[in-house]
XYZ file of C-alpha atoms in Angstrom:
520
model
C 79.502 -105.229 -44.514
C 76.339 -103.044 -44.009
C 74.664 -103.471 -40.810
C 71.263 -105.154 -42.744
C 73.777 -107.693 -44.330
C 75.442 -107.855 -40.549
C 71.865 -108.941 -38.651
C 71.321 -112.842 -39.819
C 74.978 -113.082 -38.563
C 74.242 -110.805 -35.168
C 70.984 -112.996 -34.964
C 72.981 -116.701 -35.388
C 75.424 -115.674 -33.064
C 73.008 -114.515 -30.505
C 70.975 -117.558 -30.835
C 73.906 -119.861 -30.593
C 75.511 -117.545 -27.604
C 73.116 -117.431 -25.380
C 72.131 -120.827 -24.347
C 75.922 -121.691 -24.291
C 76.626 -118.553 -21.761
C 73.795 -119.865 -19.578
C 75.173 -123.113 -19.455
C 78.816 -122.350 -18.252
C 80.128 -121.834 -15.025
C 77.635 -124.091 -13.351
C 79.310 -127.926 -13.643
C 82.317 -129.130 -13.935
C 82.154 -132.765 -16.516
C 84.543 -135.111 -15.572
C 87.660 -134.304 -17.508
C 88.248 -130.234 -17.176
C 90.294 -131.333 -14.441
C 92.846 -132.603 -16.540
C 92.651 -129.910 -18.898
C 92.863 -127.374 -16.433
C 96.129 -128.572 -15.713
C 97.383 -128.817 -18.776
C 96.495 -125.455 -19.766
C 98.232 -124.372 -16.603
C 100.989 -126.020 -18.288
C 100.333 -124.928 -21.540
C 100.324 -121.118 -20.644
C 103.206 -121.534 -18.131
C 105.374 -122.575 -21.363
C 104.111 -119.683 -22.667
C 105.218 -117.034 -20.607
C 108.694 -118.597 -20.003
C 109.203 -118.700 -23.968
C 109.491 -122.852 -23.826
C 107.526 -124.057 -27.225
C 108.673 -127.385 -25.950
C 106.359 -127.384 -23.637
C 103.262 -126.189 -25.720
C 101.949 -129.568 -25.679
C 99.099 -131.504 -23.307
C 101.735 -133.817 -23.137
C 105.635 -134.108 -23.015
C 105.472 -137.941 -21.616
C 102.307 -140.572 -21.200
C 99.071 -140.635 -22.975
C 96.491 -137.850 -23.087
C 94.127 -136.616 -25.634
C 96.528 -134.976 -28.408
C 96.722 -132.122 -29.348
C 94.549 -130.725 -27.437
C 96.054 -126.919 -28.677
C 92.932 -124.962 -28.882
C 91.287 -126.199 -25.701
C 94.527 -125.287 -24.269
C 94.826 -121.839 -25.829
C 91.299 -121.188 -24.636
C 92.323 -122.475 -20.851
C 95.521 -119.869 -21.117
C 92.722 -117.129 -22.238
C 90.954 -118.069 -18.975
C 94.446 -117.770 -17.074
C 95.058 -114.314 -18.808
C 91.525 -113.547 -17.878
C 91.344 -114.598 -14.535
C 94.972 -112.701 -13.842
C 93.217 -109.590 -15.205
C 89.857 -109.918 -13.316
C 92.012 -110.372 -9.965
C 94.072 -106.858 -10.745
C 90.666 -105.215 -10.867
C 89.014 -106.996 -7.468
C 86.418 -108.834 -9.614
C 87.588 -112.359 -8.863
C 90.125 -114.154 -6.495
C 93.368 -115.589 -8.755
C 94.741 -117.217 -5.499
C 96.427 -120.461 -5.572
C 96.890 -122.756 -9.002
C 95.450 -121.820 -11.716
C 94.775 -125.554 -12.002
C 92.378 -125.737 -9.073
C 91.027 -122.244 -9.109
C 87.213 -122.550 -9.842
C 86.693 -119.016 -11.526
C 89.236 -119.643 -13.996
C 87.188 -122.935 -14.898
C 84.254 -121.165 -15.236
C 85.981 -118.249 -17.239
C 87.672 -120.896 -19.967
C 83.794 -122.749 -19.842
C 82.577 -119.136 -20.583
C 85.465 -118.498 -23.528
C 85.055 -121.949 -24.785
C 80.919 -120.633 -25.324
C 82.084 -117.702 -27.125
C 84.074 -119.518 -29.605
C 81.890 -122.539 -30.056
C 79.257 -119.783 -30.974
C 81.660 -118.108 -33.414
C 82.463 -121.038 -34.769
C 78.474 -121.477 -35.456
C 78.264 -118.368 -37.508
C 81.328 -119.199 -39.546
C 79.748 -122.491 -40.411
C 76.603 -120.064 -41.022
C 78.396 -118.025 -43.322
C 80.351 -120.614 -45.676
C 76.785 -122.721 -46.041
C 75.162 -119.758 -46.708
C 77.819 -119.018 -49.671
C 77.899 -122.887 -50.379
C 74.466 -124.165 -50.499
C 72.039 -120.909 -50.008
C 70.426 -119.939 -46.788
C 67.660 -122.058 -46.172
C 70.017 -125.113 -45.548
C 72.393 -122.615 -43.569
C 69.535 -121.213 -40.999
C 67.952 -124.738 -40.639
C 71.316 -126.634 -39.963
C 73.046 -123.734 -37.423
C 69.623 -123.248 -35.666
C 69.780 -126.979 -35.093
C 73.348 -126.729 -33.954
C 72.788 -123.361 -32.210
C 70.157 -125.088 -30.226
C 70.693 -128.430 -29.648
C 70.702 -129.117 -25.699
C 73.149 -131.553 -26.092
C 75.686 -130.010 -28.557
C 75.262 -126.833 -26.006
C 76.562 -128.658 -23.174
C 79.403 -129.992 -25.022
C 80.364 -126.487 -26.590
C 80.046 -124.820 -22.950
C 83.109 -127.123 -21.401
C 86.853 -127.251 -21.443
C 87.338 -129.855 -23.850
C 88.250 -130.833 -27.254
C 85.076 -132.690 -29.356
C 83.103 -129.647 -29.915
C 86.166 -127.348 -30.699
C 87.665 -130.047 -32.800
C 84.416 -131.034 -34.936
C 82.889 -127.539 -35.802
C 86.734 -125.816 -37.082
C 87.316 -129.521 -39.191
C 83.534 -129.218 -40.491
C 84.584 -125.621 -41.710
C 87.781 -126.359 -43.006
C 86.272 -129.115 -45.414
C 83.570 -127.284 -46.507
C 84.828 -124.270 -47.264
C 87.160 -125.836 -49.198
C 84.145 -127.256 -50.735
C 82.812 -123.748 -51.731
C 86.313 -122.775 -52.438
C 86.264 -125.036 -55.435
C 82.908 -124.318 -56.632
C 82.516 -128.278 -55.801
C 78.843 -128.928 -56.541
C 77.552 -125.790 -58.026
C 80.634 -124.307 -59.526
C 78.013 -121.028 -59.629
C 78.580 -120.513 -56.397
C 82.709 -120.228 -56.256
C 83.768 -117.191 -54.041
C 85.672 -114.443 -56.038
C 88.435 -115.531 -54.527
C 88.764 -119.045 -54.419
C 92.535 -119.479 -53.429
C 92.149 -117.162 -50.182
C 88.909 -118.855 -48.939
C 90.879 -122.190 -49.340
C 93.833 -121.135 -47.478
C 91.703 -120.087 -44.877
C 89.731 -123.015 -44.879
C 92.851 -125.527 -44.713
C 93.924 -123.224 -41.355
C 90.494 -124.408 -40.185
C 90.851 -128.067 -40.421
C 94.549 -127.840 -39.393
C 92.767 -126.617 -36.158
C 90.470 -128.901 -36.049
C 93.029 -131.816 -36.247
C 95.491 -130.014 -33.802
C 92.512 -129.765 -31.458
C 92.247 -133.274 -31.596
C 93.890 -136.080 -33.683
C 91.024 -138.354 -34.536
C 89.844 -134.804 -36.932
C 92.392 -135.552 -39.460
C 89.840 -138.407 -40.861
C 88.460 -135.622 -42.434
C 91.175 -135.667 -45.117
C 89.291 -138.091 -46.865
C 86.696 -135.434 -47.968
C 89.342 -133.633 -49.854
C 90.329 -135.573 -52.607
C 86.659 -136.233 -52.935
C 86.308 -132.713 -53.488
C 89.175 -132.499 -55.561
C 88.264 -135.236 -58.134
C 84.494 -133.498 -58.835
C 86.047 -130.129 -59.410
C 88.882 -131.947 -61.892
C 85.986 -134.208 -63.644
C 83.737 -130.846 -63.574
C 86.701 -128.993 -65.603
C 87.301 -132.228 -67.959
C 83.452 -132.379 -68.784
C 83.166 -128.914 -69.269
C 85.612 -126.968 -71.947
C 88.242 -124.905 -70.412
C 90.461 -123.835 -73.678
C 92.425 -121.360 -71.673
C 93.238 -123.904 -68.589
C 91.896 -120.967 -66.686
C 89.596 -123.379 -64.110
C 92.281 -125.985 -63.794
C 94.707 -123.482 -63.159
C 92.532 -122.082 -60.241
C 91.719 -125.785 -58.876
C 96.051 -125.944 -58.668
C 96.256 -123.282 -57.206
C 92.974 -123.728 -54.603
C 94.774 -126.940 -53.684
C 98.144 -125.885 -52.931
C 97.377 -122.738 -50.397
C 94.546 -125.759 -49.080
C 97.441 -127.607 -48.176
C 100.001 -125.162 -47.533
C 97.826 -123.155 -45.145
C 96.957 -126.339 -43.217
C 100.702 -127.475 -42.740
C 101.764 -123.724 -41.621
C 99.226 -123.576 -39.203
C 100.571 -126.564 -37.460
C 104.252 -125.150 -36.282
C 102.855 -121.876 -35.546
C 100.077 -123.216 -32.951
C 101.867 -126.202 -32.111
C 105.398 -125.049 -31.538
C 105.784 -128.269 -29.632
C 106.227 -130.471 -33.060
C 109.180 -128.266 -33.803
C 110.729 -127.717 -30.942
C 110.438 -131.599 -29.492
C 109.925 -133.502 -32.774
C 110.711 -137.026 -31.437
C 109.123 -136.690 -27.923
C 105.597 -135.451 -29.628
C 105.229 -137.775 -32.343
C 104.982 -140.665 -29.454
C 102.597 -138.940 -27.486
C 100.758 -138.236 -30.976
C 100.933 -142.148 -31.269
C 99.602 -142.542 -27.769
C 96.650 -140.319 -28.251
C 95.877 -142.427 -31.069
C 95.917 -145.608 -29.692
C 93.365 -144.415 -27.124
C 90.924 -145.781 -29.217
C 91.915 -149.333 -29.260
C 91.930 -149.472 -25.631
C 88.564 -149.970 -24.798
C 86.573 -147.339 -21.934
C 84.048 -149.072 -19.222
C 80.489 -148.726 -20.619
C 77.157 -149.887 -19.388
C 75.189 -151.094 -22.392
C 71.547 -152.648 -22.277
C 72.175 -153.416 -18.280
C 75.562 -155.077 -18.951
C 79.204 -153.725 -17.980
C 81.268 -153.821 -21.318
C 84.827 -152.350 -22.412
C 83.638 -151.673 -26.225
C 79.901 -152.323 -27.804
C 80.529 -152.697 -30.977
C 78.891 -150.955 -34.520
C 76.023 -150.866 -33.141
C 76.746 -147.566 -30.228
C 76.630 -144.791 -31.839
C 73.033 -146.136 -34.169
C 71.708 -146.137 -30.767
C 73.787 -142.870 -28.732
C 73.431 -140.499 -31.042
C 69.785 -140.671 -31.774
C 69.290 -140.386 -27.941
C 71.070 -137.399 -27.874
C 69.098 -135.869 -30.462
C 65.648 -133.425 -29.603
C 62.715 -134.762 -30.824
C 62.205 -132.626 -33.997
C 65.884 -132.978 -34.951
C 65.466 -136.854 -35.080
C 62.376 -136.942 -37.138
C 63.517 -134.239 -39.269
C 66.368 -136.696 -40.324
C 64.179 -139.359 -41.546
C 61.978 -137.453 -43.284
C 64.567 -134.952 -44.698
C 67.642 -136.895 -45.444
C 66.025 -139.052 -48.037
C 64.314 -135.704 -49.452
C 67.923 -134.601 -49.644
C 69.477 -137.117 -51.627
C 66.257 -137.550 -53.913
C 66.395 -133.442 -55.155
C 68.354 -132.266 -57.886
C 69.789 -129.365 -56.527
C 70.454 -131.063 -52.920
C 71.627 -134.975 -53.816
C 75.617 -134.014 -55.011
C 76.009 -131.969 -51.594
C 73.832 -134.521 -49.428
C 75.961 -137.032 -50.234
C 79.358 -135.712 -50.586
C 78.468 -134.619 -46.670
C 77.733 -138.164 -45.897
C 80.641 -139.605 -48.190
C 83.158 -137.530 -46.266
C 82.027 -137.882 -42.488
C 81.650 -141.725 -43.556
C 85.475 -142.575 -42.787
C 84.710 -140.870 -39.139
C 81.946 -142.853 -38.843
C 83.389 -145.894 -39.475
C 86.735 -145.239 -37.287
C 83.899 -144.183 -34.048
C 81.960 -147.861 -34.407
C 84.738 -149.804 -34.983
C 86.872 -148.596 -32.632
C 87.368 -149.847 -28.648
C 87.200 -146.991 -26.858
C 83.305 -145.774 -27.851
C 82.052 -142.909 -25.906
C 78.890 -141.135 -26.381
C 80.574 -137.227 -27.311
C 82.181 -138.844 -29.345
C 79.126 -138.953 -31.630
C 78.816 -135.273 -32.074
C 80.935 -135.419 -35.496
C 77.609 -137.503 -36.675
C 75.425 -134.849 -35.608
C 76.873 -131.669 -37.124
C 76.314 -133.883 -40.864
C 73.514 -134.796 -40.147
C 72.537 -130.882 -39.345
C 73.881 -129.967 -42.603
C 71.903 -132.502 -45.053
C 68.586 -132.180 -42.567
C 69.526 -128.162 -43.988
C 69.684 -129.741 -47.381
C 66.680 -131.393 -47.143
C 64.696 -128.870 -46.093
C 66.012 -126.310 -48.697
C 64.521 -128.961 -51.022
C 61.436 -129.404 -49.287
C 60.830 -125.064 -49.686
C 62.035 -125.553 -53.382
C 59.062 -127.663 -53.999
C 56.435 -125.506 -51.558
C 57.593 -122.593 -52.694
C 58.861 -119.411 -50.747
C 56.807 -116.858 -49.530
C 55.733 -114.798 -46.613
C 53.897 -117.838 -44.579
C 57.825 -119.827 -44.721
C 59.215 -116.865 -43.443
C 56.929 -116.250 -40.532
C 57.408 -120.502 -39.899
C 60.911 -120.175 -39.993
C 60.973 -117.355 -37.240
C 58.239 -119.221 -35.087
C 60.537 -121.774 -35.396
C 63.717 -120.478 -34.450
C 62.559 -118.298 -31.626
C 60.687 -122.031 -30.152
C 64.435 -123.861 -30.843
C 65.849 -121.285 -28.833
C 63.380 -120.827 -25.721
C 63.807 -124.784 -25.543
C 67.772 -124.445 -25.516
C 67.434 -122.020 -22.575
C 64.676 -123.941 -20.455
C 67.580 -126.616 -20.571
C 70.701 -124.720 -19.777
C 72.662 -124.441 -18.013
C 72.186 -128.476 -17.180
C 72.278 -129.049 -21.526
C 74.181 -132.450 -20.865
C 71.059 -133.938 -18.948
C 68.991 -134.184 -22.287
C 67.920 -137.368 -23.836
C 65.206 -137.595 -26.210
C 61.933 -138.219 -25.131
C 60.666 -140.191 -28.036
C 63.631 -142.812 -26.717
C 62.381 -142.965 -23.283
C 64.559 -139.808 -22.154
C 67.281 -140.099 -19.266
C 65.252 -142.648 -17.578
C 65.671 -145.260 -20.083
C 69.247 -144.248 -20.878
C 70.023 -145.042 -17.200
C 67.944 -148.033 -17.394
C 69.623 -149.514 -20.517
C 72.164 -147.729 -23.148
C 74.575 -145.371 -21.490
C 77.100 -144.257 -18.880
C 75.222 -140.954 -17.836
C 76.797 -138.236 -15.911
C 79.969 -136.827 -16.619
C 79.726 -134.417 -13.369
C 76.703 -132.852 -13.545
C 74.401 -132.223 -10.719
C 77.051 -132.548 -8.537
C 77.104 -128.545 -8.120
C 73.792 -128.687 -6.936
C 74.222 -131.789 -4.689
C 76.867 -128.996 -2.750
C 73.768 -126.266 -2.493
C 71.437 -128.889 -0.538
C 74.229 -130.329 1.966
C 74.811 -126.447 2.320
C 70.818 -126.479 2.983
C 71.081 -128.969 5.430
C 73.849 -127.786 7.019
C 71.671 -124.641 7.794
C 73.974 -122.217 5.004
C 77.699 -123.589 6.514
C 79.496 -126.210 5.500
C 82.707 -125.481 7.756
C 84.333 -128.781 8.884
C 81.433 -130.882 6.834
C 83.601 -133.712 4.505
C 81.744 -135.656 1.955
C 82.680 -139.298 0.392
C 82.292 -139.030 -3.069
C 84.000 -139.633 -6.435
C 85.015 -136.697 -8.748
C 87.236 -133.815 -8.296
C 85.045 -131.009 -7.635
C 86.944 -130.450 -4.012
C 89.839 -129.485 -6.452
C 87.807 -126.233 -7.454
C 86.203 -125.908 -3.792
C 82.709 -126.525 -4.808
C 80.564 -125.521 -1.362
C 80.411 -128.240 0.790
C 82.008 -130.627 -1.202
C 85.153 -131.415 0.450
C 87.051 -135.001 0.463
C 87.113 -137.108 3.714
C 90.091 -139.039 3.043
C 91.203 -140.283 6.173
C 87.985 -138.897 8.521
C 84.200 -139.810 8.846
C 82.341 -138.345 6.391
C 79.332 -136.370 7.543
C 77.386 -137.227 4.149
C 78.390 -139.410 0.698
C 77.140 -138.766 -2.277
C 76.258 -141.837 -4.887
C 76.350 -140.250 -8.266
C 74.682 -142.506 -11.369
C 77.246 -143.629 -13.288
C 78.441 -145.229 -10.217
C 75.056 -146.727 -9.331
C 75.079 -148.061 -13.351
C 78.722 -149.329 -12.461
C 78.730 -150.687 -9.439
C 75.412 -151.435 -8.042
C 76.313 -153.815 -5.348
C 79.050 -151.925 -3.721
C 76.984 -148.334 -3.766
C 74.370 -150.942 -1.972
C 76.935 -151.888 0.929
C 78.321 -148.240 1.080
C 74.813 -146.910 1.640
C 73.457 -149.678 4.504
C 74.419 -147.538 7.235
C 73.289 -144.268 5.820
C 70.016 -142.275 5.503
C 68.819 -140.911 2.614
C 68.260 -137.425 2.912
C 67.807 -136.007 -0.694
C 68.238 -136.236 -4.634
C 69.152 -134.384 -6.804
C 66.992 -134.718 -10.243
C 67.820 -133.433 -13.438
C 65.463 -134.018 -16.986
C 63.873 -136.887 -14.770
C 67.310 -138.456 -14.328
C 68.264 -139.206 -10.875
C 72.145 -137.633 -11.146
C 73.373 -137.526 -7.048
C 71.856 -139.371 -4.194
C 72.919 -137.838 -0.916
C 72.736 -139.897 2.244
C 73.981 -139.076 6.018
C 75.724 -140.868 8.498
């Protein structure tokens, strides 16, 4: 590739890096913990040769597979091992617990999140044209909230962007709507893209829902090639043969990254059956000032809207529609919203309803907002003043993504009310953050040392030895710290645990009051 076909790539991938890179290393949300430790595990199976133990879990219920959250975590390990050899950072003590190697698998997770941006760049670009694949990855790229969650050790964001790939591509692979725009060569590009929704599924298991957009797929290409003559069988020879390395590339990728299925068949398939009956058992939730164990359809209408910027939002009801309504746009608009539909349905149906959850919505929605504004410049026209726009545009997206960062999880969207009225009535908010910079002002207080200072709080930031957050487990605590999902929780008790203490500061993030700290 020449280096002027190479810059909208460099250019994607430094738009989606950067905000990302600023964002990690600063918080840690409420389950790295546990990934931590199982990538500790993960990578200690590793280096003693044990693919049994390749797995997030051998016995009890965790979020399965969890493999490429865990290969980035043993990346972190690697890197932290390396960084320690050189007297950059301190490797001392478990891996688990060490906060450098958090921040170093936050950092690697931002990396590959924005990689995984520019692929999705690349096969729109090839599948739909480049108006709906700048407009849908800048939204992506730059999205505070799909920042934070691609900036974390976790699994939604590095499950949802390599499934979104995989189908797609296999999309394009199959020339499946505009059979124009096939790739040369259509059997490779779907091999590759089955290894990308194999990933996304091993990531996590909810991701294989996006089966259902194959056949879909499938049956337009076969029903293009019956419409259409095709004397020599060539095109339904090369939709065989798209399918099979499809599906063959997907099912190879599994024993190679998952050695686990192999090498403890029996043992994995229950915790596989675990993981998935996490979402029929329910998750506390505060919803419209009421404690709840499940919603109902109506969460994610509500959650993922709120999570949205304000542009984003509007751009969906104004350019969806427009989508569907074009002729060149409507047969990829809503083969998009026919295939995340099962996903959809699954999410508000199902117990457990949590707000990240709601990020497989959002990365559709990117694509047909794409799709509708591809049709919107089809009917302006192109020229030099949509150019200009479109770089005014981008270069605003991303100087809002960076105010944000690196505290991308605190954004709500204004035209809902923002974080106050997400406290006030819809969500759990938190997840962690804030609680970093609760430790700088009791380090403030404390006149720069924290030495002997405990804290009561909940959360497992002494684990990584956050400054001046240390547990007081069986001692007085000099300060406690009443974070807001607790307040949303448990109102009353935070109001008897805080009668006999001062309030000395807050810590406020996007107008959200995160930590309160009192003293004793």
């Amino acid at each position: 590739m020449s280096f002027r076909r190479s810059v909208p790539y460099l250019l994607m991938a430094s738009v989606a890096a950067i905000p990302r890179m600023l964002t990690a290393w600063r918080f840690v949300f409420v389950d790295e913990a546990h990934w931590m430790s199982r990538s500790q595990g993960f990578s200690d199976a590793l280096m003693n040769l044990d693919p049994g133990g390749l797995t997030a879990s051998r016995e009890g219920t965790a979020t399965m597979p969890g493999i490429l959250t865990m290969w980035v975590g043993s990346a972190a390990r690697a890197a932290l091992w390396f960084a320690d050899k050189v007297g950059v950072l301190d490797a001392s003590g478990p891996f688990n617990r060490n906060w450098s190697g958090l921040g170093l698998a936050q950092l690697i997770a931002a990396v590959l999140n924005a990689a995984l941006i520019v692929v999705l760049f690349h096969v729109l670009r090839r599948w739909v044209g480049d108006v709906a694949a700048w407009v849908a990855c800048l939204i992506l790229a730059t999205e505070p909230w799909i920042i934070g969650l691609g900036a974390m050790l976790h699994v939604d964001s590095l499950s949802t962007l390599p499934a979104t790939i995989g189908v797609l591509g296999f999309a394009w692979a199959l020339g499946v709507p505009d059979p124009e725009r096939r790739p040369d060569r259509p059997v490779l590009t779907a091999g590759v893209a089955g290894v990308f929704l194999a990933m996304g599924v091993l990531t996590k298991i909810s991701a294989v829902s996006y089966l259902a957009f194959a056949p879909l797929v499938v049956a337009m290409a076969y029903l293009r090639i019956r419409r259409h003559n095709d004397p020599a069988g060539d095109d339904l020879r090369d939709l065989r043969r798209s399918v099979i390395a499809f599906a063959l590339a997907g099912l190879a990728t599994i024993p190679i990254a998952y050695p686990a299925i192999w090498a403890d068949p029996a043992g994995q398939i229950e915790v596989l059956r675990g993981s998935a009956g996490l979402a029929s058992r329910g998750h506390p939730q505060f919803w419209y000032g009421e404690l709840t164990q499940t919603v109902g359809p109506a969460f994610y209408f509500v959650t993922v809207p709120f999570r949205m910027t304000a542009w984003f939002s509007m751009a969906v009801l104004v350019t969806v529609p427009l989508a569907l309504w074009h002729r060149d746009t409507r047969l990829a608009a809503a083969m998009v919203l026919a295939g995340i539909a099962p996903t959809f349905l699954i999410l508000s149906f199902s117990s457990k309803q949590i707000d990240r959850y709601g990020i497989t919505v959002i990365v559709a929605l990117a694509v047909v907002v794409g799709l509708g504004v591809s049709a919107l410049v089809d009917r302006l026209g192109h020229g030099p003043r949509f150019r200009i726009a479109g770089r005014v545009a981008g270069t605003v997206l991303l100087l809002h993504a960076v105010n944000f960062a690196p505290h991308s999880l605190a954004f709500y969207n204004p035209l809902m009310g923002g974080g106050a009225a997400a406290v006030e009535a819809t969500t759990i908010v938190g997840g962690g953050l804030g609680m970093d910079v609760a430790g700088e002002r009791i380090m403030a207080l404390e006149g720069g040392d924290c030495l002997g200072v405990e804290t009561s709080f909940g959360g497992r930031h002494d684990e990584f030895h956050f400054p001046c957050l240390m547990l007081a487990p069986d001692a007085e605590p000099e300060y406690m710290l009443v974070y807001v999902s607790d307040r949303q929780r448990w109102p009353e008790r935070q109001q008897e645990l805080i009668d006999a203490a001062e309030l000395v500061d807050v810590v406020i993030i996007g107008g959200i009051e995160f930590v309160r700290i009192y003293r004793f």
